[in-house]
């Protein structure tokens, strides 16, 4: 359940932010082109973070520790992004967006690895598929709701608007805390050791 919370809420917050990124930065005077470049940088950095983390945990399978570290890094990077969301600070906006993308996507292989370990001997598709389906179901109401909240603030550039507070609080409560509390077992590795 803790893994479900970390993944579902984390990816949902990321999707909300990415879907509404032009609205978020537009309120601070940035053009749609700047928002699009930042979104592209977010995705590229995220892909790099995902691949690098996958390679690291493939060599040193400390999935629980990796999950805790990457989740803490992602929550801190997301909070830093919102602190740096103000007018005429494009370099810090792009830097924090890249950092957040890299940090957030780094969590994904850790969660999938933990989910596969936790649910062994079930096929790997079962836990990863369940995580992905539940995330989509949460995104369906979350994106329009957050868009509505964002539109209620008008055109004022606020570092911590209600939309920011919702995203940061949700990620802290439903991602960071569950990741710290997670103490799953390495069932697949235990079974392989018993067989060997």
JSON list of N, CA, C and O in Angstrom, two decimals, residues 162-187:
[
{"chain": "A", "resi": 162, "resn": "UNK", "atom": "N", "xyz": [-2.49, 28.21, -3.99]},
{"chain": "A", "resi": 162, "resn": "UNK", "atom": "CA", "xyz": [-3.19, 26.99, -3.53]},
{"chain": "A", "resi": 162, "resn": "UNK", "atom": "C", "xyz": [-2.82, 25.75, -4.36]},
{"chain": "A", "resi": 162, "resn": "UNK", "atom": "O", "xyz": [-2.69, 24.66, -3.81]},
{"chain": "A", "resi": 163, "resn": "UNK", "atom": "N", "xyz": [-2.62, 25.93, -5.67]},
{"chain": "A", "resi": 163, "resn": "UNK", "atom": "CA", "xyz": [-2.24, 24.78, -6.51]},
{"chain": "A", "resi": 163, "resn": "UNK", "atom": "C", "xyz": [-0.88, 24.24, -6.10]},
{"chain": "A", "resi": 163, "resn": "UNK", "atom": "O", "xyz": [-0.67, 23.02, -6.01]},
{"chain": "A", "resi": 164, "resn": "UNK", "atom": "N", "xyz": [0.07, 25.12, -5.82]},
{"chain": "A", "resi": 164, "resn": "UNK", "atom": "CA", "xyz": [1.40, 24.69, -5.37]},
{"chain": "A", "resi": 164, "resn": "UNK", "atom": "C", "xyz": [1.31, 23.98, -4.03]},
{"chain": "A", "resi": 164, "resn": "UNK", "atom": "O", "xyz": [1.96, 22.95, -3.82]},
{"chain": "A", "resi": 165, "resn": "UNK", "atom": "N", "xyz": [0.52, 24.54, -3.14]},
{"chain": "A", "resi": 165, "resn": "UNK", "atom": "CA", "xyz": [0.38, 23.94, -1.80]},
{"chain": "A", "resi": 165, "resn": "UNK", "atom": "C", "xyz": [-0.21, 22.54, -1.91]},
{"chain": "A", "resi": 165, "resn": "UNK", "atom": "O", "xyz": [0.24, 21.62, -1.22]},
{"chain": "A", "resi": 166, "resn": "UNK", "atom": "N", "xyz": [-1.19, 22.38, -2.78]},
{"chain": "A", "resi": 166, "resn": "UNK", "atom": "CA", "xyz": [-1.80, 21.05, -2.97]},
{"chain": "A", "resi": 166, "resn": "UNK", "atom": "C", "xyz": [-0.75, 20.06, -3.47]},
{"chain": "A", "resi": 166, "resn": "UNK", "atom": "O", "xyz": [-0.63, 18.94, -2.94]},
{"chain": "A", "resi": 167, "resn": "UNK", "atom": "N", "xyz": [0.04, 20.45, -4.47]},
{"chain": "A", "resi": 167, "resn": "UNK", "atom": "CA", "xyz": [1.05, 19.55, -5.04]},
{"chain": "A", "resi": 167, "resn": "UNK", "atom": "C", "xyz": [2.14, 19.21, -4.03]},
{"chain": "A", "resi": 167, "resn": "UNK", "atom": "O", "xyz": [2.51, 18.04, -3.86]},
{"chain": "A", "resi": 168, "resn": "UNK", "atom": "N", "xyz": [2.67, 20.21, -3.35]},
{"chain": "A", "resi": 168, "resn": "UNK", "atom": "CA", "xyz": [3.76, 19.98, -2.40]},
{"chain": "A", "resi": 168, "resn": "UNK", "atom": "C", "xyz": [3.27, 19.18, -1.19]},
{"chain": "A", "resi": 168, "resn": "UNK", "atom": "O", "xyz": [3.93, 18.23, -0.75]},
{"chain": "A", "resi": 169, "resn": "UNK", "atom": "N", "xyz": [2.11, 19.52, -0.66]},
{"chain": "A", "resi": 169, "resn": "UNK", "atom": "CA", "xyz": [1.57, 18.79, 0.50]},
{"chain": "A", "resi": 169, "resn": "UNK", "atom": "C", "xyz": [1.26, 17.35, 0.14]},
{"chain": "A", "resi": 169, "resn": "UNK", "atom": "O", "xyz": [1.58, 16.42, 0.90]},
{"chain": "A", "resi": 170, "resn": "UNK", "atom": "N", "xyz": [0.64, 17.15, -1.03]},
{"chain": "A", "resi": 170, "resn": "UNK", "atom": "CA", "xyz": [0.32, 15.78, -1.47]},
{"chain": "A", "resi": 170, "resn": "UNK", "atom": "C", "xyz": [1.58, 14.94, -1.62]},
{"chain": "A", "resi": 170, "resn": "UNK", "atom": "O", "xyz": [1.63, 13.78, -1.19]},
{"chain": "A", "resi": 171, "resn": "UNK", "atom": "N", "xyz": [2.62, 15.53, -2.23]},
{"chain": "A", "resi": 171, "resn": "UNK", "atom": "CA", "xyz": [3.84, 14.75, -2.42]},
{"chain": "A", "resi": 171, "resn": "UNK", "atom": "C", "xyz": [4.55, 14.49, -1.10]},
{"chain": "A", "resi": 171, "resn": "UNK", "atom": "O", "xyz": [5.12, 13.41, -0.91]},
{"chain": "A", "resi": 172, "resn": "UNK", "atom": "N", "xyz": [4.48, 15.43, -0.17]},
{"chain": "A", "resi": 172, "resn": "UNK", "atom": "CA", "xyz": [5.13, 15.20, 1.13]},
{"chain": "A", "resi": 172, "resn": "UNK", "atom": "C", "xyz": [4.38, 14.13, 1.94]},
{"chain": "A", "resi": 172, "resn": "UNK", "atom": "O", "xyz": [4.99, 13.21, 2.49]},
{"chain": "A", "resi": 173, "resn": "UNK", "atom": "N", "xyz": [3.06, 14.25, 1.98]},
{"chain": "A", "resi": 173, "resn": "UNK", "atom": "CA", "xyz": [2.26, 13.33, 2.81]},
{"chain": "A", "resi": 173, "resn": "UNK", "atom": "C", "xyz": [2.12, 11.95, 2.17]},
{"chain": "A", "resi": 173, "resn": "UNK", "atom": "O", "xyz": [2.24, 10.93, 2.86]},
{"chain": "A", "resi": 174, "resn": "UNK", "atom": "N", "xyz": [1.85, 11.91, 0.86]},
{"chain": "A", "resi": 174, "resn": "UNK", "atom": "CA", "xyz": [1.54, 10.64, 0.22]},
{"chain": "A", "resi": 174, "resn": "UNK", "atom": "C", "xyz": [2.71, 10.00, -0.52]},
{"chain": "A", "resi": 174, "resn": "UNK", "atom": "O", "xyz": [2.57, 8.88, -1.02]},
{"chain": "A", "resi": 175, "resn": "UNK", "atom": "N", "xyz": [3.84, 10.70, -0.61]},
{"chain": "A", "resi": 175, "resn": "UNK", "atom": "CA", "xyz": [5.02, 10.12, -1.27]},
{"chain": "A", "resi": 175, "resn": "UNK", "atom": "C", "xyz": [6.20, 10.02, -0.31]},
{"chain": "A", "resi": 175, "resn": "UNK", "atom": "O", "xyz": [6.74, 8.94, -0.10]},
{"chain": "A", "resi": 176, "resn": "UNK", "atom": "N", "xyz": [6.60, 11.14, 0.25]},
{"chain": "A", "resi": 176, "resn": "UNK", "atom": "CA", "xyz": [7.79, 11.18, 1.10]},
{"chain": "A", "resi": 176, "resn": "UNK", "atom": "C", "xyz": [7.61, 10.34, 2.36]},
{"chain": "A", "resi": 176, "resn": "UNK", "atom": "O", "xyz": [8.44, 9.47, 2.66]},
{"chain": "A", "resi": 177, "resn": "UNK", "atom": "N", "xyz": [6.53, 10.57, 3.09]},
{"chain": "A", "resi": 177, "resn": "UNK", "atom": "CA", "xyz": [6.30, 9.81, 4.35]},
{"chain": "A", "resi": 177, "resn": "UNK", "atom": "C", "xyz": [6.15, 8.31, 4.11]},
{"chain": "A", "resi": 177, "resn": "UNK", "atom": "O", "xyz": [6.80, 7.52, 4.79]},
{"chain": "A", "resi": 178, "resn": "UNK", "atom": "N", "xyz": [5.32, 7.87, 3.13]},
{"chain": "A", "resi": 178, "resn": "UNK", "atom": "CA", "xyz": [5.25, 6.42, 2.89]},
{"chain": "A", "resi": 178, "resn": "UNK", "atom": "C", "xyz": [6.58, 5.81, 2.45]},
{"chain": "A", "resi": 178, "resn": "UNK", "atom": "O", "xyz": [6.89, 4.68, 2.83]},
{"chain": "A", "resi": 179, "resn": "UNK", "atom": "N", "xyz": [7.37, 6.55, 1.67]},
{"chain": "A", "resi": 179, "resn": "UNK", "atom": "CA", "xyz": [8.68, 6.01, 1.25]},
{"chain": "A", "resi": 179, "resn": "UNK", "atom": "C", "xyz": [9.58, 5.81, 2.45]},
{"chain": "A", "resi": 179, "resn": "UNK", "atom": "O", "xyz": [10.30, 4.81, 2.54]},
{"chain": "A", "resi": 180, "resn": "UNK", "atom": "N", "xyz": [9.54, 6.73, 3.40]},
{"chain": "A", "resi": 180, "resn": "UNK", "atom": "CA", "xyz": [10.36, 6.57, 4.61]},
{"chain": "A", "resi": 180, "resn": "UNK", "atom": "C", "xyz": [9.89, 5.41, 5.47]},
{"chain": "A", "resi": 180, "resn": "UNK", "atom": "O", "xyz": [10.70, 4.74, 6.12]},
{"chain": "A", "resi": 181, "resn": "UNK", "atom": "N", "xyz": [8.59, 5.16, 5.47]},
{"chain": "A", "resi": 181, "resn": "UNK", "atom": "CA", "xyz": [8.02, 4.09, 6.30]},
{"chain": "A", "resi": 181, "resn": "UNK", "atom": "C", "xyz": [8.13, 2.71, 5.64]},
{"chain": "A", "resi": 181, "resn": "UNK", "atom": "O", "xyz": [7.97, 1.70, 6.31]},
{"chain": "A", "resi": 182, "resn": "UNK", "atom": "N", "xyz": [8.41, 2.67, 4.34]},
{"chain": "A", "resi": 182, "resn": "UNK", "atom": "CA", "xyz": [8.41, 1.40, 3.61]},
{"chain": "A", "resi": 182, "resn": "UNK", "atom": "C", "xyz": [9.55, 0.50, 4.08]},
{"chain": "A", "resi": 182, "resn": "UNK", "atom": "O", "xyz": [10.71, 0.89, 4.12]},
{"chain": "A", "resi": 183, "resn": "UNK", "atom": "N", "xyz": [9.20, -0.73, 4.44]},
{"chain": "A", "resi": 183, "resn": "UNK", "atom": "CA", "xyz": [10.18, -1.73, 4.88]},
{"chain": "A", "resi": 183, "resn": "UNK", "atom": "C", "xyz": [9.87, -3.08, 4.24]},
{"chain": "A", "resi": 183, "resn": "UNK", "atom": "O", "xyz": [9.79, -4.09, 4.90]},
{"chain": "A", "resi": 184, "resn": "UNK", "atom": "N", "xyz": [9.67, -3.07, 2.94]},
{"chain": "A", "resi": 184, "resn": "UNK", "atom": "CA", "xyz": [9.30, -4.28, 2.22]},
{"chain": "A", "resi": 184, "resn": "UNK", "atom": "C", "xyz": [10.39, -5.34, 2.24]},
{"chain": "A", "resi": 184, "resn": "UNK", "atom": "O", "xyz": [11.55, -5.07, 2.56]},
{"chain": "A", "resi": 185, "resn": "UNK", "atom": "N", "xyz": [10.00, -6.55, 1.88]},
{"chain": "A", "resi": 185, "resn": "UNK", "atom": "CA", "xyz": [10.94, -7.67, 1.85]},
{"chain": "A", "resi": 185, "resn": "UNK", "atom": "C", "xyz": [11.44, -7.89, 0.44]},
{"chain": "A", "resi": 185, "resn": "UNK", "atom": "O", "xyz": [10.78, -7.58, -0.54]},
{"chain": "A", "resi": 186, "resn": "UNK", "atom": "N", "xyz": [12.62, -8.48, 0.37]},
{"chain": "A", "resi": 186, "resn": "UNK", "atom": "CA", "xyz": [13.21, -8.87, -0.91]},
{"chain": "A", "resi": 186, "resn": "UNK", "atom": "C", "xyz": [12.86, -10.34, -1.15]},
{"chain": "A", "resi": 186, "resn": "UNK", "atom": "O", "xyz": [13.71, -11.22, -1.07]},
{"chain": "A", "resi": 187, "resn": "UNK", "atom": "N", "xyz": [11.61, -10.63, -1.45]},
{"chain": "A", "resi": 187, "resn": "UNK", "atom": "CA", "xyz": [11.14, -12.01, -1.57]},
{"chain": "A", "resi": 187, "resn": "UNK", "atom": "C", "xyz": [11.76, -12.75, -2.76]},
{"chain": "A", "resi": 187, "resn": "UNK", "atom": "O", "xyz": [12.08, -13.92, -2.65]}
]
